[in-house]
Amino acid sequence: VQRVARPCPFCSGNEHETPPAIDLYPDENWDVRVVPNKYPAVLPFETAHTAAAFANGTPQLFKTVDGTGCHELIIESREHAVSLTDLSSQVLDYVFQAYRDRMLAIKAAGWAYAQIFKNVGAAAGSSIEHSHSQLIGLPMIPVRMREEIQHARSYWDKYRRSLFQDCVEQELADGKRIVMESADFVALCPFASRFPFETWILPKEPAARVETSSNALLSELAHFTQCLIARLERLFARPAYNYLIHSAPFDGSADHCFQWHLELLPRLTKAAGFEWGTGYYINPVSPEQAAYHLRSISVNATRNAQKV
Ligand SMILES: [Zn+2]
Ligand SMILES: [Zn+2]
């Protein structure tokens, strides 16, 4: 009987459909495979771009920068898994170790910043169903990160305290926006959530950069993240979502005030005219309601599990 290959470039047996692996976990007989993106958003060659600020005495408006960087994919299962919640805890550990290891490699290669992100479902911009994450290394600190760092830095300058640590402390004391808590992590729906069921995972101990995490901490984070996604999937029958990890720039310039964190952004509503026009977000679900629903799912699941 001839085996009919599944038309998926990320399944084992179809390795030839992606560029050669950069990294394999745990070995050649891989569970997690890191490859360069075949269709990269950025390319790793630097061509100095020096556009004249003025030409013939008039300001030069149409400035450009080259799309320089590196773009990698982390394929999270050798079988055709479609959700992070389908992965075993061992494979999940490899995924989060790969996040850390690739961050270290991108740092060593001299890039300024690396963005880890995951797109799940067509509404979240994913074209391939097979569970995967992406990393893009960039030569500059991107605009969203610069804004977050600016807020953290001015808070530090004013109070000599960490904005993120104070936020975690006050949210834990209050409790109504807390979704989950473990020994080292907290998941909460932010006070000014942009999207329904937006949830952030923050470490309880100060750490500016995710790539300094130990295997033990990454394992806890992996399990914690999987539990959070499982709740979201039980509530909404596998919705589209993005998650991303914000980690301080590699040069250490924000290490004193920044805290790495994971932002989970479910795609339950669409940004529309008002959002594009104003930069404000209409969010029909309060973060307190969202946290309440995500917490309740957990309680029921635990109760059901105990009954069986
Ligand atoms: Zn597949
Ligand atoms: Zn952030």
Short mmCIF file of C-alpha atoms and ligand atoms in Angstrom, two decimals:
data_model
loop_
_atom_site.label_atom_id
_atom_site.label_comp_id
_atom_site.label_asym_id
_atom_site.label_seq_id
_atom_site.Cartn_x
_atom_site.Cartn_y
_atom_site.Cartn_z
CA VAL A 1 0.00 0.00 0.00
CA GLN A 2 1.44 3.33 -0.99
CA ARG A 3 1.41 5.87 1.79
CA VAL A 4 -0.39 9.01 0.71
CA ALA A 5 1.53 11.95 2.08
CA ARG A 6 -0.55 14.45 3.99
CA PRO A 7 -0.40 17.74 2.09
CA CYS A 8 1.29 19.52 5.00
CA PRO A 9 4.87 20.84 4.72
CA PHE A 10 5.38 20.67 8.51
CA CYS A 11 4.56 16.96 9.04
CA SER A 12 7.45 14.50 9.42
CA GLY A 13 8.24 12.85 6.09
CA ASN A 14 7.87 16.21 4.33
CA GLU A 15 11.07 17.81 5.66
CA HIS A 16 12.23 18.46 2.07
CA GLU A 17 9.42 21.00 1.69
CA THR A 18 11.08 23.38 4.16
CA PRO A 19 14.69 24.67 4.22
CA PRO A 20 17.18 22.50 6.17
CA ALA A 21 16.78 22.56 9.97
CA ILE A 22 18.67 25.05 12.14
CA ASP A 23 17.90 23.09 15.31
CA LEU A 24 16.22 19.79 16.21
CA TYR A 25 14.77 18.63 19.56
CA PRO A 26 15.74 16.24 21.02
CA ASP A 27 17.77 14.82 18.08
CA GLU A 28 17.55 13.79 14.37
CA ASN A 29 14.36 11.91 15.19
CA TRP A 30 12.81 15.24 16.02
CA ASP A 31 9.76 16.27 18.01
CA VAL A 32 10.41 19.99 17.48
CA ARG A 33 12.15 21.36 14.40
CA VAL A 34 13.44 24.91 13.82
CA VAL A 35 13.81 26.03 10.17
CA PRO A 36 14.33 29.31 8.34
CA ASN A 37 11.01 30.60 6.99
CA LYS A 38 10.73 29.67 3.30
CA TYR A 39 8.79 32.91 2.73
CA PRO A 40 10.60 35.34 5.06
CA ALA A 41 9.20 38.74 5.98
CA VAL A 42 12.80 40.00 6.35
CA LEU A 43 16.16 38.95 4.89
CA PRO A 44 19.49 38.64 6.71
CA PHE A 45 21.67 40.82 4.52
CA GLU A 46 22.41 44.39 5.44
CA THR A 47 22.58 47.00 2.75
CA ALA A 48 23.30 50.41 4.16
CA HIS A 49 20.55 52.79 3.17
CA THR A 50 21.42 56.43 3.26
CA ALA A 51 18.60 58.43 1.72
CA ALA A 52 19.32 62.13 1.44
CA ALA A 53 17.14 64.11 3.86
CA PHE A 54 16.77 66.87 1.30
CA ALA A 55 16.84 66.87 -2.46
CA ASN A 56 16.77 70.11 -4.48
CA GLY A 57 15.93 72.04 -1.28
CA THR A 58 12.66 70.15 -0.51
CA PRO A 59 12.26 67.59 2.29
CA GLN A 60 12.62 64.02 1.06
CA LEU A 61 9.36 62.36 2.15
CA PHE A 62 9.60 58.82 0.87
CA LYS A 63 12.26 57.37 3.14
CA THR A 64 12.70 53.61 3.30
CA VAL A 65 14.57 51.06 5.35
CA ASP A 66 15.55 47.63 4.13
CA GLY A 67 13.59 44.64 5.43
CA THR A 68 16.62 43.30 7.23
CA GLY A 69 16.43 40.55 9.85
CA CYS A 70 16.05 36.82 10.27
CA HIS A 71 12.81 34.86 10.21
CA GLU A 72 12.54 31.37 11.74
CA LEU A 73 9.75 28.85 12.22
CA ILE A 74 9.41 26.48 15.15
CA ILE A 75 7.49 23.37 14.05
CA GLU A 76 5.98 22.03 17.25
CA SER A 77 5.13 18.43 16.45
CA ARG A 78 6.23 15.70 14.05
CA GLU A 79 2.61 14.53 13.79
CA HIS A 80 -0.11 16.76 12.47
CA ALA A 81 -1.11 18.57 15.70
CA VAL A 82 -3.27 21.66 15.22
CA SER A 83 -3.24 23.06 18.75
CA LEU A 84 -0.71 23.68 21.49
CA THR A 85 -3.11 21.77 23.73
CA ASP A 86 -2.50 18.60 21.65
CA LEU A 87 1.21 18.52 22.59
CA SER A 88 2.63 16.26 25.31
CA SER A 89 4.40 17.99 28.19
CA GLN A 90 7.79 16.75 26.94
CA VAL A 91 7.25 18.20 23.44
CA LEU A 92 5.87 21.41 24.96
CA ASP A 93 9.07 21.71 27.01
CA TYR A 94 11.11 21.48 23.79
CA VAL A 95 9.03 24.26 22.20
CA PHE A 96 9.73 26.68 25.03
CA GLN A 97 13.40 25.65 25.19
CA ALA A 98 13.55 26.43 21.47
CA TYR A 99 12.15 29.91 22.16
CA ARG A 100 14.97 30.50 24.64
CA ASP A 101 17.73 28.90 22.55
CA ARG A 102 16.77 30.79 19.36
CA MET A 103 16.60 34.09 21.28
CA LEU A 104 20.17 33.43 22.49
CA ALA A 105 21.31 32.55 18.94
CA ILE A 106 19.67 35.66 17.43
CA LYS A 107 21.27 37.78 20.16
CA ALA A 108 24.67 36.19 19.43
CA ALA A 109 24.20 36.94 15.71
CA GLY A 110 24.07 40.64 16.58
CA TRP A 111 20.40 41.54 16.07
CA ALA A 112 18.92 44.19 18.38
CA TYR A 113 15.60 42.53 19.21
CA ALA A 114 13.69 39.31 18.54
CA GLN A 115 9.93 38.90 18.41
CA ILE A 116 8.48 35.49 19.29
CA PHE A 117 4.90 35.06 18.09
CA LYS A 118 2.25 32.50 17.29
CA ASN A 119 -0.65 32.83 14.84
CA VAL A 120 -3.48 30.32 15.17
CA GLY A 121 -6.42 30.23 12.76
CA ALA A 122 -7.13 32.14 9.56
CA ALA A 123 -8.59 35.10 11.48
CA ALA A 124 -5.21 35.43 13.26
CA GLY A 125 -3.25 35.44 10.01
CA SER A 126 -2.19 31.80 9.92
CA SER A 127 -2.03 30.00 6.58
CA ILE A 128 -0.78 26.65 7.93
CA GLU A 129 -2.81 24.60 10.40
CA HIS A 130 0.09 22.52 11.80
CA SER A 131 1.07 23.88 15.24
CA HIS A 132 4.01 26.28 14.92
CA SER A 133 5.53 29.49 16.27
CA GLN A 134 7.72 32.11 14.62
CA LEU A 135 10.67 34.33 15.54
CA ILE A 136 11.80 37.44 13.73
CA GLY A 137 15.12 39.04 14.65
CA LEU A 138 15.38 42.76 13.83
CA PRO A 139 18.21 45.32 13.66
CA MET A 140 16.14 47.86 15.64
CA ILE A 141 13.74 48.00 18.60
CA PRO A 142 10.22 48.03 17.12
CA VAL A 143 7.73 50.81 17.82
CA ARG A 144 5.39 48.86 20.18
CA MET A 145 8.34 47.79 22.30
CA ARG A 146 9.70 51.34 22.39
CA GLU A 147 6.32 52.54 23.70
CA GLU A 148 6.16 49.85 26.40
CA ILE A 149 9.74 50.55 27.47
CA GLN A 150 9.03 54.29 27.57
CA HIS A 151 6.12 53.75 30.01
CA ALA A 152 8.19 51.39 32.17
CA ARG A 153 11.15 53.77 32.13
CA SER A 154 9.20 56.89 33.14
CA TYR A 155 7.52 54.92 35.96
CA TRP A 156 10.97 53.79 37.11
CA ASP A 157 12.36 57.33 36.91
CA LYS A 158 9.44 58.67 38.96
CA TYR A 159 9.08 55.97 41.63
CA ARG A 160 12.26 53.84 41.41
CA ARG A 161 9.93 50.85 41.15
CA SER A 162 9.07 48.34 38.44
CA LEU A 163 5.76 49.10 36.69
CA PHE A 164 5.31 45.40 35.89
CA GLN A 165 6.10 44.21 39.43
CA ASP A 166 3.73 46.78 40.94
CA CYS A 167 1.06 45.72 38.47
CA VAL A 168 1.43 42.02 39.38
CA GLU A 169 1.42 42.82 43.10
CA GLN A 170 -1.68 45.03 42.95
CA GLU A 171 -3.58 42.66 40.64
CA LEU A 172 -2.85 39.68 42.93
CA ALA A 173 -4.00 41.67 45.97
CA ASP A 174 -7.19 42.67 44.18
CA GLY A 175 -7.85 39.34 42.45
CA LYS A 176 -10.76 40.21 40.16
CA ARG A 177 -8.74 40.21 36.93
CA ILE A 178 -6.63 37.15 37.84
CA VAL A 179 -7.17 34.06 35.67
CA MET A 180 -4.50 31.67 36.97
CA GLU A 181 -1.57 31.62 39.36
CA SER A 182 1.34 29.20 39.78
CA ALA A 183 4.50 29.32 41.90
CA ASP A 184 6.28 31.62 39.44
CA PHE A 185 3.61 32.98 37.06
CA VAL A 186 0.37 34.88 37.00
CA ALA A 187 -2.17 35.17 34.15
CA LEU A 188 -4.43 38.21 34.20
CA CYS A 189 -6.79 40.15 31.96
CA PRO A 190 -5.20 43.62 31.80
CA PHE A 191 -7.09 46.58 33.31
CA ALA A 192 -7.16 48.31 29.89
CA SER A 193 -7.70 45.19 27.74
CA ARG A 194 -7.94 46.05 24.04
CA PHE A 195 -9.67 42.82 23.04
CA PRO A 196 -12.24 40.51 24.68
CA PHE A 197 -10.42 37.87 26.75
CA GLU A 198 -7.01 39.48 26.21
CA THR A 199 -4.78 37.78 28.82
CA TRP A 200 -1.17 38.40 29.82
CA ILE A 201 1.20 35.97 31.50
CA LEU A 202 3.79 37.65 33.73
CA PRO A 203 6.58 36.14 35.85
CA LYS A 204 6.31 36.99 39.55
CA GLU A 205 10.06 37.49 39.95
CA PRO A 206 11.78 40.35 38.08
CA ALA A 207 13.35 39.23 34.78
CA ALA A 208 13.76 41.57 31.83
CA ARG A 209 14.55 38.95 29.21
CA VAL A 210 12.94 35.58 28.57
CA GLU A 211 16.18 34.04 27.29
CA THR A 212 17.67 34.07 30.80
CA SER A 213 15.03 31.51 31.92
CA SER A 214 16.12 28.10 33.26
CA ASN A 215 14.72 24.85 31.85
CA ALA A 216 12.65 24.44 35.01
CA LEU A 217 11.07 27.89 34.66
CA LEU A 218 10.41 27.34 30.92
CA SER A 219 8.73 24.04 31.72
CA GLU A 220 6.43 25.74 34.21
CA LEU A 221 5.71 28.48 31.65
CA ALA A 222 4.97 25.88 28.96
CA HIS A 223 2.46 24.07 31.15
CA PHE A 224 0.96 27.34 32.39
CA THR A 225 0.49 28.63 28.82
CA GLN A 226 -1.05 25.34 27.71
CA CYS A 227 -3.56 25.47 30.60
CA LEU A 228 -4.54 29.04 29.69
CA ILE A 229 -5.07 28.13 26.02
CA ALA A 230 -7.04 25.03 27.05
CA ARG A 231 -9.45 27.27 28.98
CA LEU A 232 -9.86 29.61 26.04
CA GLU A 233 -10.47 26.64 23.72
CA ARG A 234 -13.09 25.15 26.04
CA LEU A 235 -14.86 28.50 26.25
CA PHE A 236 -14.84 29.24 22.49
CA ALA A 237 -14.31 25.92 20.65
CA ARG A 238 -10.76 26.56 19.42
CA PRO A 239 -10.87 30.26 18.48
CA ALA A 240 -8.25 32.06 16.39
CA TYR A 241 -5.64 33.83 18.50
CA ASN A 242 -2.18 35.35 18.48
CA TYR A 243 0.28 35.27 21.29
CA LEU A 244 3.55 37.12 21.46
CA ILE A 245 6.40 37.44 23.92
CA HIS A 246 7.77 40.89 24.71
CA SER A 247 11.31 40.60 26.05
CA ALA A 248 13.74 43.47 26.70
CA PRO A 249 16.14 44.39 23.86
CA PHE A 250 19.41 42.47 23.76
CA ASP A 251 21.57 45.53 24.52
CA GLY A 252 20.33 45.54 28.13
CA SER A 253 19.23 49.21 27.92
CA ALA A 254 15.80 48.44 29.44
CA ASP A 255 16.81 45.64 31.83
CA HIS A 256 16.38 47.84 34.92
CA CYS A 257 12.71 48.68 34.25
CA PHE A 258 11.28 46.04 31.88
CA GLN A 259 9.70 42.68 32.60
CA TRP A 260 9.25 40.07 29.87
CA HIS A 261 5.69 38.86 29.40
CA LEU A 262 3.43 36.89 27.07
CA GLU A 263 0.36 38.60 25.56
CA LEU A 264 -2.47 36.30 24.44
CA LEU A 265 -4.81 38.08 22.01
CA PRO A 266 -7.91 36.05 21.06
CA ARG A 267 -9.39 37.14 17.71
CA LEU A 268 -13.06 37.16 18.68
CA THR A 269 -13.82 40.64 17.31
CA LYS A 270 -12.39 42.65 14.42
CA ALA A 271 -10.70 46.03 14.55
CA ALA A 272 -13.00 48.27 12.47
CA GLY A 273 -13.40 51.89 11.36
CA PHE A 274 -13.47 53.42 14.82
CA GLU A 275 -10.32 51.55 15.91
CA TRP A 276 -8.46 52.51 12.72
CA GLY A 277 -9.68 56.10 13.00
CA THR A 278 -8.87 56.72 16.64
CA GLY A 279 -6.46 54.14 17.98
CA TYR A 280 -9.09 53.34 20.66
CA TYR A 281 -10.48 49.83 21.01
CA ILE A 282 -14.12 48.98 21.57
CA ASN A 283 -14.07 45.95 23.86
CA PRO A 284 -17.52 44.48 24.60
CA VAL A 285 -16.24 42.26 27.45
CA SER A 286 -14.78 43.81 30.60
CA PRO A 287 -11.50 42.27 31.80
CA GLU A 288 -13.24 41.35 35.10
CA GLN A 289 -15.93 39.39 33.20
CA ALA A 290 -13.33 37.75 30.94
CA ALA A 291 -11.19 36.70 33.92
CA TYR A 292 -14.28 35.39 35.72
CA HIS A 293 -15.26 33.19 32.74
CA LEU A 294 -11.71 31.88 32.20
CA ARG A 295 -11.43 31.07 35.93
CA SER A 296 -14.82 29.31 36.00
CA ILE A 297 -13.82 26.99 33.15
CA SER A 298 -10.88 25.83 35.21
CA VAL A 299 -13.02 25.12 38.29
CA ASN A 300 -15.51 23.06 36.24
CA ALA A 301 -12.75 21.15 34.46
CA THR A 302 -11.11 20.26 37.76
CA ARG A 303 -14.45 19.18 39.22
CA ASN A 304 -15.23 17.01 36.17
CA ALA A 305 -11.76 15.48 36.23
CA GLN A 306 -12.22 14.56 39.90
CA LYS A 307 -15.60 12.94 39.21
CA VAL A 308 -14.21 10.60 36.55
ZN ZN B 1 1.19 18.71 9.47
ZN ZN B 2 3.91 43.81 25.87
#
